[in-house]
Amino acid sequence: MKIGIISFAHMHAYSYARSIQRIDGVELAGIADDNVTRGTKMADTFQTDYYRDVDSLLSAEIEAVIVTSENVHHVDHVTAAAEAGKHILCEKPLATNTVDAKKMVAVCKENGVILQTAFPVRFNTSIIRAKELVEAGKLGRILAMKGTNRGTNPGGWFIDPKKSGGGAVMDHTVHVVDVMRWLMKAEVNEVYAEVDQLITEEKIDDCGILTLEFTNGVFATLDCSWNRNKTYPTWGDVTLEIIGTDGMVSIDAFAQKVNVYSDDKGLAWDFWGDDMDFGLIQDFVTTVLNKREPSITGEDGMRAVEVAIAAYESASRKKPIYIG
Amino acid sequence: MHHVLILGAGTMGKVHAAAYAEMDDVQVVGIVDSDYEKAAKVASPLGAPVFASVDEALSTLDYLNIVDICLPTFMHKEMVFRFAEIGIDIICEKPIARTLEDARGIIDFCREKNVKLFVAHVVRFFPEYELAKKRIEEGAIGKPAVARTFRGGIFPTGWNDWYADFSYSGGLILDMIIHDFDYLRWMFGEVERVYAKSLLGRNLLRLDYALVTLRFKSGVIAHVEGSWAHEGFTTRYEIAGQKGIIDYDSAKEMPLVMKSKKAGKGAGGVAVPESPLKKTPYYLELEHFLLCIERDEEPKVTAEDAYKAVEIAIAALESIQSGKPVTLNSEKVHPRV
């Protein structure tokens, strides 16, 4: 099976490429990137072909593509890939608005190609274990959740709203919202958010706390801030606490770490847990091979985008936004 | 020499009595509690008498200059009025009152009667909390941006299970995370807007959990988490600023943990953590209040601060009930919650 990658703008492309190369019978068949320097460098690193434009990659003999371009380009790249009959794994957020997201879901359906949203956190082993505990009824009925997905400000195009569609809220809302929806099989129907630019000098939101209400009556909060500073021992976190009638579970998805104290870098947390990006790529490959419904659909991607958009609206109107 | 009458021999009465016992210039002149045996256990190491009622105490005692009210919240107003009327300075447990009207009434009455009123917002006296404030003021993390706090554990048990009665205690929000509201306001100034969710009104037996977002006028966004759905008791904070982060987690910072092989009172196979200090935060707090009386100085937490903390808590309760954010301003009349 041959897979192409459209753009290395998003740093996840690197670990997806590495994951592809770890799977037997799967080949990274080419990289398209409008940035020639980056594209040729990556093609060289992964020993594959470089394409200057997306259409040339799409006319090559490949079955699937991974779209890791800047957020605003997802819609064009997914549309082009779908029309060329390629199955697609699209980086999150699926789109920067719900109109584009709907269009992407529709075009993939029309062309009979798989559209999977890249939510690797679903493949974090502690998150999977938490889902088992929830489904085994260990917590009783779920009442509330509290999540964080904080990080360092990624800079570059991420802080250019014309390319990213937004800052911390756009970047870090969708992972944990997806996990919450997935764990409970419920939808978000109301969003309240306090959002602001409090850390960076650039004009982009970098701090946000969202409060969510779900269709099953559960309430939750999510901290999506880019507020890990340079000397923090890691890039960021994914945490989730679930409060149920019979108990609670607390997940710190990257807590499988050792502490490294070096004179160069100070304290660094070195992760040794399972590679969730590899889990995601393995799942996508299996999905394409078996032509089955993806585990994380385009609709899942769209629902998460909807929450991020509602958070921005809530922050500007200073009231809760109903999306039910 | 201060002559202190303690009202209530519950958790806080016991803790305050233990602190006074360490002080040279304090004589506990009595402990009032309708439960004689409970009160006797607290009173006997101090050699203090037990009174079944305030009436009995006042008719028996020749002299007292301070009353320390360690009673359930809904009783504060009546007791403050009773002692202010006769010119006794007052130390009162937090929250100052169950409602904003009562809080205002208490403050006004004490001013009218010219008695001092101290409200025991003890978190301001916890060294780990004071230190964060100091470091932030020194610029260690730059301008603060996002703060998160946690306070909670198992559902508390008290006299007559008063914590479980919302009309008595105001629940988790007014009784417990009011500590963090006060602490955060101490650091970041006035609150602009409050939005909150909790399990209040969901008819869950002895279970509560609250997630409150505060927006400060300074721009800081704070996430205040309170739980009576966890086990044990822990507190945490993290404050992220433009140039750094400061955090603390009582579950991780344990200077002393005792593990006994013998099954026994509270220690059988269970780890019992302690954070021993020469002066406990409660000691520091009471010592400070006594010093303020002696020197006629403003305390580092004023009665007005205590009012403001209740105001934030009431706004959170209002938000929980209405599903809407509540904007704070002093002219607004808050509905009774």
XYZ file of C-alpha atoms in Angstrom:
661
model
C 0.000 0.000 0.000
C 1.301 3.405 -1.023
C 0.646 6.569 0.951
C 1.537 10.155 0.094
C 1.844 13.097 2.422
C 0.498 16.499 1.475
C 2.708 19.111 3.133
C 5.008 19.017 6.120
C 3.636 22.323 7.406
C 2.278 20.543 10.482
C 5.023 18.934 12.579
C 2.914 15.783 13.064
C 3.773 14.871 9.449
C 7.203 13.865 10.660
C 5.959 11.274 13.128
C 3.279 10.036 10.687
C 5.988 9.496 8.062
C 8.099 7.589 10.560
C 5.079 5.491 11.527
C 4.362 4.614 7.881
C 7.917 3.347 7.509
C 7.533 1.102 10.562
C 4.611 -0.836 9.039
C 5.351 -3.800 6.751
C 3.834 -3.567 3.307
C 3.222 0.152 3.529
C 5.313 2.647 1.637
C 5.649 6.404 1.872
C 5.368 6.999 -1.871
C 5.823 10.729 -2.058
C 5.654 14.109 -0.418
C 4.016 17.171 -1.909
C 4.982 20.482 -0.405
C 4.740 24.043 -1.704
C 7.812 24.810 0.384
C 10.579 23.404 -1.843
C 13.314 23.498 0.803
C 11.203 21.701 3.390
C 9.718 19.254 0.851
C 13.035 18.177 -0.637
C 14.614 17.900 2.790
C 11.809 15.673 4.054
C 11.795 13.586 0.855
C 15.500 13.085 1.397
C 15.067 12.226 5.096
C 12.389 9.626 4.330
C 13.955 8.433 1.044
C 10.909 9.183 -1.059
C 9.865 11.337 -4.044
C 9.264 15.044 -3.802
C 6.430 16.715 -5.744
C 6.259 20.461 -6.211
C 2.467 20.450 -6.474
C -0.329 18.422 -4.953
C -1.855 17.350 -8.291
C 1.323 15.555 -9.383
C 1.371 13.588 -6.132
C -2.318 12.779 -6.568
C -1.757 11.454 -10.117
C 0.933 9.098 -8.819
C 0.164 5.473 -7.969
C -0.960 5.956 -4.408
C -4.041 4.746 -2.533
C -4.139 7.222 0.285
C -2.856 10.551 1.472
C -2.211 12.208 4.781
C -3.070 15.907 4.768
C -0.800 17.842 7.113
C -0.911 21.249 5.497
C -1.813 24.523 7.236
C -5.363 24.317 8.637
C -6.963 26.607 6.038
C -5.638 24.439 3.192
C -7.200 21.218 4.493
C -10.398 21.874 2.544
C -8.645 22.261 -0.841
C -6.272 19.371 -0.288
C -8.970 16.993 0.949
C -11.254 17.978 -1.932
C -8.487 17.408 -4.499
C -7.535 14.069 -2.967
C -11.166 12.894 -2.812
C -11.732 13.844 -6.439
C -8.590 11.903 -7.357
C -10.082 8.884 -5.543
C -7.541 8.776 -2.690
C -8.429 7.813 0.843
C -7.603 10.526 3.350
C -6.283 10.969 6.856
C -6.633 14.666 7.646
C -4.794 16.428 10.450
C -6.894 18.127 13.088
C -8.633 20.541 13.212
C -10.456 19.102 10.208
C -11.243 22.621 8.977
C -11.292 26.183 10.269
C -15.071 26.527 9.912
C -18.068 24.237 9.763
C -18.935 25.103 6.145
C -15.583 23.752 4.959
C -15.867 20.749 7.268
C -19.298 19.838 5.852
C -18.008 20.263 2.318
C -15.086 17.923 3.053
C -17.339 15.247 4.526
C -19.689 15.521 1.516
C -17.001 15.398 -1.172
C -15.421 12.292 0.351
C -18.794 10.591 0.498
C -19.559 11.493 -3.149
C -16.239 10.099 -4.299
C -16.482 6.996 -2.138
C -13.229 7.634 -0.282
C -12.479 7.243 3.399
C -12.067 10.453 5.389
C -10.495 9.932 8.793
C -9.711 12.749 11.202
C -6.313 12.532 12.900
C -7.136 12.422 16.596
C -4.155 10.403 17.860
C -5.138 10.863 21.512
C -7.761 8.151 20.970
C -4.774 5.807 20.594
C -3.083 6.801 23.830
C -3.051 3.591 25.862
C -4.140 5.261 29.118
C -7.089 6.879 27.327
C -8.049 3.490 25.855
C -7.846 1.955 29.324
C -10.056 4.727 30.735
C -12.638 3.974 28.053
C -12.612 0.312 29.127
C -13.173 1.341 32.751
C -16.035 3.631 31.786
C -17.642 0.966 29.624
C -17.244 -1.665 32.350
C -19.315 0.644 34.552
C -16.550 1.132 37.119
C -17.422 4.789 37.575
C -21.171 4.339 37.614
C -22.925 7.132 35.754
C -20.612 9.899 34.477
C -21.416 13.284 36.003
C -18.597 15.627 35.041
C -15.246 15.834 33.291
C -12.257 18.134 33.455
C -9.642 18.171 30.737
C -6.520 20.044 29.784
C -4.604 20.143 26.526
C -2.029 22.789 27.132
C 1.094 23.395 25.163
C 3.842 25.708 24.142
C 3.013 28.349 21.568
C 3.987 26.591 18.296
C 4.718 29.865 16.476
C 5.081 29.947 12.667
C 1.847 29.694 10.694
C -0.037 28.546 13.806
C -0.077 32.140 15.019
C -1.211 33.517 11.658
C -5.036 33.309 11.761
C -5.167 33.528 7.948
C -3.461 30.117 7.854
C -4.487 28.517 11.144
C -8.022 29.878 11.532
C -7.241 30.684 15.168
C -4.810 30.153 18.012
C -4.908 27.975 21.107
C -8.665 27.391 20.956
C -8.519 26.223 17.326
C -5.407 24.131 17.970
C -6.158 22.547 21.344
C -9.921 22.280 21.745
C -10.528 19.442 19.359
C -8.428 16.577 20.819
C -10.042 16.451 24.229
C -13.528 17.339 22.970
C -13.227 14.347 20.660
C -12.147 12.087 23.524
C -15.022 13.308 25.720
C -17.582 12.676 22.939
C -16.044 9.279 22.248
C -16.023 8.196 25.894
C -19.649 9.145 26.492
C -21.198 8.736 23.036
C -22.793 12.135 23.612
C -22.631 15.465 21.821
C -21.741 18.907 23.107
C -24.812 21.108 23.080
C -23.599 24.232 24.853
C -20.253 26.041 24.996
C -19.077 28.876 27.211
C -15.532 30.173 26.949
C -13.161 32.761 28.308
C -10.548 33.318 25.606
C -7.814 35.901 25.301
C -4.338 36.769 24.153
C -2.484 37.029 27.469
C 0.994 35.651 26.842
C 2.253 36.318 23.326
C 2.695 39.745 21.767
C 1.208 38.464 18.503
C -2.459 39.046 17.762
C -3.663 35.500 18.415
C -5.636 33.833 21.197
C -3.278 31.886 23.465
C -5.356 31.296 26.610
C -8.723 29.664 26.861
C -10.964 27.870 29.310
C -14.073 26.265 27.852
C -17.083 24.987 29.749
C -19.172 22.397 27.921
C -22.575 20.851 28.465
C -23.303 17.533 26.806
C -26.578 16.058 25.570
C -26.448 13.530 28.438
C -26.367 16.284 31.090
C -22.648 15.958 31.830
C -20.714 19.206 32.227
C -17.013 19.608 31.572
C -14.247 22.147 31.311
C -11.253 22.202 29.022
C -8.120 24.306 29.278
C -6.626 24.719 25.794
C -4.017 27.358 26.625
C -0.639 27.685 24.974
C 0.873 28.489 28.343
C 3.769 26.047 28.820
C 6.852 28.248 28.952
C 10.292 27.536 27.472
C 11.767 25.874 30.558
C 8.703 23.734 31.386
C 9.889 20.092 31.430
C 7.736 19.129 28.429
C 5.881 20.624 25.452
C 2.438 20.212 26.974
C -0.146 17.804 28.248
C -3.345 15.884 27.764
C -5.170 15.257 31.029
C -8.709 14.189 31.726
C -10.542 13.552 34.958
C -13.893 11.777 34.899
C -16.236 12.032 37.875
C -18.877 9.332 38.175
C -21.486 8.332 40.731
C -19.364 5.356 41.851
C -15.853 6.693 41.420
C -13.505 8.775 39.401
C -10.592 8.267 37.066
C -7.743 10.646 36.534
C -5.715 10.391 33.327
C -2.436 12.130 32.622
C -1.799 10.754 29.143
C 1.927 11.513 29.048
C 2.782 10.730 32.661
C 4.754 7.676 31.548
C 8.020 9.566 31.774
C 11.400 9.673 33.393
C 12.910 12.861 34.754
C 16.138 13.900 33.068
C 18.185 16.634 34.733
C 20.865 18.007 32.445
C 23.092 21.042 32.693
C 22.088 21.968 29.142
C 18.315 21.710 29.345
C 17.475 21.680 33.040
C 14.678 19.209 33.811
C 13.093 17.329 30.899
C 10.315 14.765 31.044
C 11.227 11.905 28.749
C 8.188 9.925 27.591
C 8.448 6.122 27.384
C 4.807 5.126 26.845
C 3.252 3.707 23.685
C 3.427 5.811 20.512
C -0.107 7.058 19.856
C 0.780 8.480 16.426
C 1.846 4.990 15.383
C -1.482 3.646 16.666
C -3.339 6.197 14.570
C -1.419 5.401 11.365
C -1.764 1.648 11.918
C -5.523 2.100 12.349
C -5.789 4.230 9.202
C -3.827 1.683 7.162
C -6.060 -1.153 8.404
C -9.137 0.926 7.598
C -7.964 1.540 4.040
C -6.913 -2.101 3.523
C -10.285 -3.378 4.690
C -12.266 -0.521 3.107
C -14.129 -0.166 6.367
C -15.746 2.795 8.090
C -12.981 4.822 9.789
C -12.775 4.690 13.581
C -12.689 8.491 13.641
C -14.894 9.924 10.927
C -15.045 13.256 9.141
C -18.193 13.984 11.196
C -16.156 13.472 14.377
C -13.688 16.038 13.077
C -16.519 18.391 12.206
C -18.177 18.118 15.642
C -14.943 19.086 17.355
C -14.480 22.072 15.019
C -18.029 23.156 15.834
C -17.078 23.383 19.534
C -13.969 25.474 18.824
C -15.973 27.881 16.653
C -18.664 28.139 19.345
C -15.963 28.882 21.929
C -14.771 31.885 19.912
C -18.346 33.071 19.501
C -19.038 32.643 23.227
C -15.922 34.583 24.180
C -16.806 37.497 21.931
C -20.494 37.588 22.924
C -19.788 36.767 26.603
C -22.575 34.196 26.768
C -23.061 30.455 26.337
C -23.628 29.303 22.750
C -26.070 26.491 21.965
C -24.979 24.122 19.240
C -27.333 21.233 20.031
C -3.409 38.354 78.123
C -6.289 37.568 75.748
C -9.310 35.810 77.148
C -10.897 33.804 74.339
C -14.219 32.024 74.362
C -14.500 29.403 71.609
C -17.930 28.639 70.189
C -18.112 25.124 68.754
C -15.954 22.075 69.394
C -16.103 20.737 65.846
C -13.175 20.493 63.435
C -12.267 24.183 63.465
C -12.926 24.681 67.180
C -10.502 21.860 67.890
C -7.827 23.256 65.567
C -8.134 26.767 67.002
C -8.048 25.457 70.578
C -4.826 23.562 69.793
C -3.267 26.734 68.376
C -4.264 28.845 71.395
C -2.793 26.171 73.671
C 0.637 26.951 72.198
C 0.358 30.689 72.809
C 1.687 32.279 76.008
C -0.566 35.291 76.023
C -3.887 33.516 75.464
C -6.205 31.951 77.941
C -9.116 29.978 76.559
C -11.823 30.849 79.069
C -14.275 28.286 77.835
C -15.672 26.193 75.025
C -19.345 26.321 74.205
C -20.905 23.242 72.647
C -24.141 21.408 73.241
C -22.207 18.128 72.924
C -20.511 18.021 76.338
C -18.245 15.037 75.699
C -16.925 16.401 72.423
C -16.288 19.788 74.023
C -14.651 18.245 77.092
C -12.070 16.485 74.905
C -11.068 19.831 73.421
C -11.314 21.776 76.668
C -9.569 19.490 79.122
C -5.984 19.816 77.800
C -6.483 23.595 78.079
C -7.980 23.336 81.543
C -10.919 25.296 80.189
C -14.525 24.900 81.279
C -17.238 23.595 78.972
C -20.491 25.503 78.603
C -23.646 24.028 77.139
C -24.818 27.407 75.850
C -23.725 30.978 75.256
C -26.123 32.064 78.006
C -24.383 29.788 80.480
C -20.954 31.023 79.401
C -21.875 34.685 79.649
C -23.539 34.326 83.048
C -20.578 32.353 84.410
C -17.551 34.176 82.993
C -16.167 37.266 84.678
C -14.176 38.436 81.704
C -13.507 37.727 78.057
C -12.269 40.010 75.281
C -12.471 37.762 72.206
C -15.028 35.295 70.928
C -13.910 32.789 68.297
C -16.925 31.576 66.339
C -16.289 28.087 64.955
C -19.931 27.253 64.290
C -21.785 26.279 61.117
C -22.157 29.196 58.705
C -25.852 29.803 59.192
C -25.293 30.508 62.923
C -22.611 33.178 62.393
C -24.910 36.196 62.205
C -26.792 35.543 65.422
C -23.568 34.952 67.366
C -21.725 37.940 65.902
C -24.639 40.197 66.877
C -24.811 38.713 70.343
C -21.128 39.372 71.126
C -20.723 42.629 69.206
C -23.611 44.013 71.246
C -21.570 43.537 74.421
C -18.354 44.896 72.905
C -16.388 41.685 72.403
C -13.932 41.495 69.473
C -14.771 38.719 67.050
C -12.909 36.047 65.158
C -15.336 34.242 62.863
C -14.825 31.179 60.693
C -15.262 31.546 56.937
C -17.520 32.106 55.124
C -18.541 35.197 57.024
C -22.211 34.410 56.327
C -24.580 32.316 54.274
C -25.927 35.312 52.325
C -24.605 38.667 51.151
C -27.278 40.484 53.187
C -26.139 38.719 56.353
C -22.493 39.421 55.518
C -23.234 43.115 55.082
C -25.341 43.127 58.240
C -22.534 41.545 60.259
C -19.919 44.021 59.014
C -22.151 47.050 59.594
C -23.159 45.941 63.066
C -19.563 45.341 64.182
C -18.593 48.766 62.886
C -21.552 50.341 64.683
C -20.614 48.620 67.934
C -16.946 49.434 67.369
C -15.745 45.835 67.734
C -13.076 44.247 65.580
C -14.120 41.515 63.166
C -11.689 38.991 61.717
C -12.788 36.323 59.245
C -10.635 33.204 59.171
C -9.666 32.923 55.505
C -6.738 30.766 56.528
C -5.368 30.021 53.044
C -3.695 33.450 53.083
C -1.623 32.070 55.978
C -0.528 28.835 54.283
C 3.162 29.361 53.448
C 2.881 27.457 50.155
C 0.098 29.835 49.060
C 1.778 32.987 50.347
C 4.979 32.021 48.577
C 3.330 31.874 45.147
C 1.928 35.374 45.695
C 5.338 36.656 46.740
C 7.119 35.093 43.763
C 4.534 36.436 41.341
C 4.914 39.909 42.819
C 8.664 39.592 42.367
C 8.050 38.821 38.701
C 9.125 35.165 38.728
C 6.538 34.164 36.096
C 5.959 37.523 34.440
C 2.423 38.817 34.058
C -0.045 36.115 35.250
C -2.357 34.704 32.549
C -4.134 31.486 33.574
C -4.555 30.155 37.107
C -5.955 26.780 38.136
C -6.798 25.657 41.653
C -8.132 22.459 43.167
C -9.482 21.891 46.642
C -11.309 18.817 47.680
C -11.663 15.324 48.899
C -14.290 13.295 50.560
C -17.701 14.722 51.456
C -17.298 16.392 54.877
C -19.186 15.279 57.943
C -20.178 17.801 60.545
C -22.657 18.421 63.310
C -26.130 17.318 62.222
C -24.665 16.772 58.733
C -25.001 20.528 58.153
C -22.615 20.515 55.164
C -25.157 18.382 53.286
C -27.863 20.987 53.822
C -27.407 23.626 51.142
C -29.516 26.184 52.980
C -27.184 25.886 55.995
C -23.783 25.663 54.337
C -24.105 26.915 50.766
C -22.413 23.635 49.807
C -19.054 23.102 48.169
C -18.920 26.545 46.552
C -19.627 28.707 49.585
C -17.986 26.506 52.171
C -14.904 25.185 50.433
C -13.699 26.823 47.247
C -14.450 30.241 48.737
C -10.882 29.766 50.042
C -9.582 29.827 46.483
C -11.851 32.707 45.458
C -10.337 34.753 48.276
C -6.804 33.632 47.484
C -7.098 34.412 43.775
C -8.712 37.802 44.462
C -5.844 38.536 46.874
C -3.392 37.994 44.023
C -5.263 39.215 40.957
C -7.666 41.884 42.220
C -11.363 42.213 41.505
C -13.401 39.679 39.556
C -15.243 40.828 36.462
C -17.273 37.750 35.505
C -18.144 34.308 36.918
C -19.381 31.203 35.120
C -19.919 27.928 36.936
C -21.262 24.403 36.732
C -21.811 21.966 39.578
C -23.828 18.962 40.677
C -26.006 21.197 42.850
C -29.671 20.309 42.543
C -29.036 16.967 40.874
C -30.130 15.031 43.958
C -26.914 13.112 44.361
C -26.389 11.839 47.850
C -23.265 13.225 49.526
C -21.538 14.081 46.283
C -20.681 17.453 44.847
C -18.283 18.725 42.230
C -17.895 22.228 40.855
C -15.955 23.849 38.023
C -15.893 27.630 38.175
C -14.317 30.039 35.694
C -13.412 33.492 36.991
C -12.453 36.357 34.727
C -10.556 39.075 36.570
C -10.598 42.745 35.629
C -6.825 42.394 35.203
C -7.479 39.876 32.397
C -6.410 36.763 34.311
C -8.552 33.698 33.616
C -8.912 31.353 36.596
C -10.317 27.844 36.755
C -11.426 26.886 40.263
C -12.203 23.247 40.887
C -13.891 21.999 44.035
C -14.720 18.445 44.886
C -16.601 16.491 47.465
C -16.371 13.543 45.073
C -12.727 12.609 45.624
C -11.056 10.724 48.484
C -8.835 12.142 51.232
C -8.108 15.845 50.979
C -5.753 17.643 48.623
C -5.155 21.137 47.304
C -3.359 22.256 44.172
C -2.640 25.366 42.222
C -0.884 26.306 39.048
C -0.363 29.839 37.846
C 0.977 30.316 34.340
C 2.311 33.695 33.352
C 4.009 35.333 30.397
C 7.429 34.112 31.460
C 6.915 31.099 33.675
C 4.768 28.767 35.710
C 4.458 28.203 39.449
C 2.631 25.175 40.785
C 1.988 23.192 43.953
C 0.241 19.889 44.634
C -0.254 18.763 48.227
C -0.567 15.155 47.041
C 2.956 15.261 45.609
C 4.798 17.387 48.160
C 4.881 15.212 51.252
C 7.652 15.915 53.739
C 6.540 13.142 56.090
C 4.490 10.010 55.577
C 3.831 7.559 58.394
C 2.965 3.950 57.614
C 2.167 1.768 60.567
C 2.087 -2.042 60.482
C -0.327 -2.018 63.394
C -3.982 -1.743 62.595
C -5.142 1.097 64.725
C -6.784 4.409 64.840
C -6.416 5.922 61.394
C -3.056 4.305 60.753
C -3.698 0.602 60.175
C -1.887 -0.083 56.927
C -2.810 3.401 55.748
C -0.239 6.035 54.904
C -0.747 9.129 57.037
C 0.910 12.186 55.501
C 1.844 15.259 57.500
C 3.396 18.590 56.675
C 4.767 19.551 60.064
C 5.598 23.179 60.806
C 6.640 24.869 64.022
C 3.717 27.220 63.561
C 0.699 25.874 61.676
C -1.160 28.193 59.292
C -4.002 28.306 61.856
C -1.551 29.409 64.545
C -0.128 32.088 62.244
C -3.607 33.297 61.396
C -4.806 33.567 65.015
C -1.505 35.069 66.141
C -1.892 37.706 63.412
C -5.470 38.521 64.453
C -4.426 38.876 68.104
C -1.567 41.153 67.101
C -3.980 43.295 65.081
C -6.131 43.672 68.202
C -3.120 44.633 70.328
C -1.760 47.122 67.821
C -5.093 48.270 66.427
C -4.002 47.365 62.873
C -5.785 46.226 59.713
C -5.512 42.461 59.230
C -4.154 41.025 55.986
C -7.622 39.671 55.301
C -10.327 42.208 56.146
C -14.029 41.693 56.752
C -14.584 43.440 53.423
C -12.386 40.812 51.742
C -14.580 38.181 53.361
C -17.659 39.915 51.931
C -16.090 39.955 48.449
C -15.325 36.236 48.688
C -18.980 35.536 49.492
C -19.967 37.756 46.581
C -17.913 35.622 44.166
C -19.359 32.423 45.657
C -22.929 33.701 45.405
C -22.280 34.749 41.790
C -21.043 31.209 41.063
C -24.197 29.743 42.610
C -26.301 32.172 40.624
C -24.505 31.132 37.433
C -25.056 27.451 38.203
C -28.767 28.071 38.636
C -29.248 30.362 35.634
C -26.773 28.751 33.239
C -25.456 32.233 32.435
C -22.295 34.145 33.282
C -22.692 36.623 36.138
C -20.976 40.002 35.926
C -19.951 41.398 39.291
C -20.580 44.929 40.255
C -21.280 46.272 43.675
C -24.525 48.046 42.751
C -26.185 44.868 41.544
C -28.728 43.161 43.758
C -28.083 39.433 43.707
C -30.998 37.053 43.899
C -31.010 34.881 46.976
C -29.326 31.531 46.208
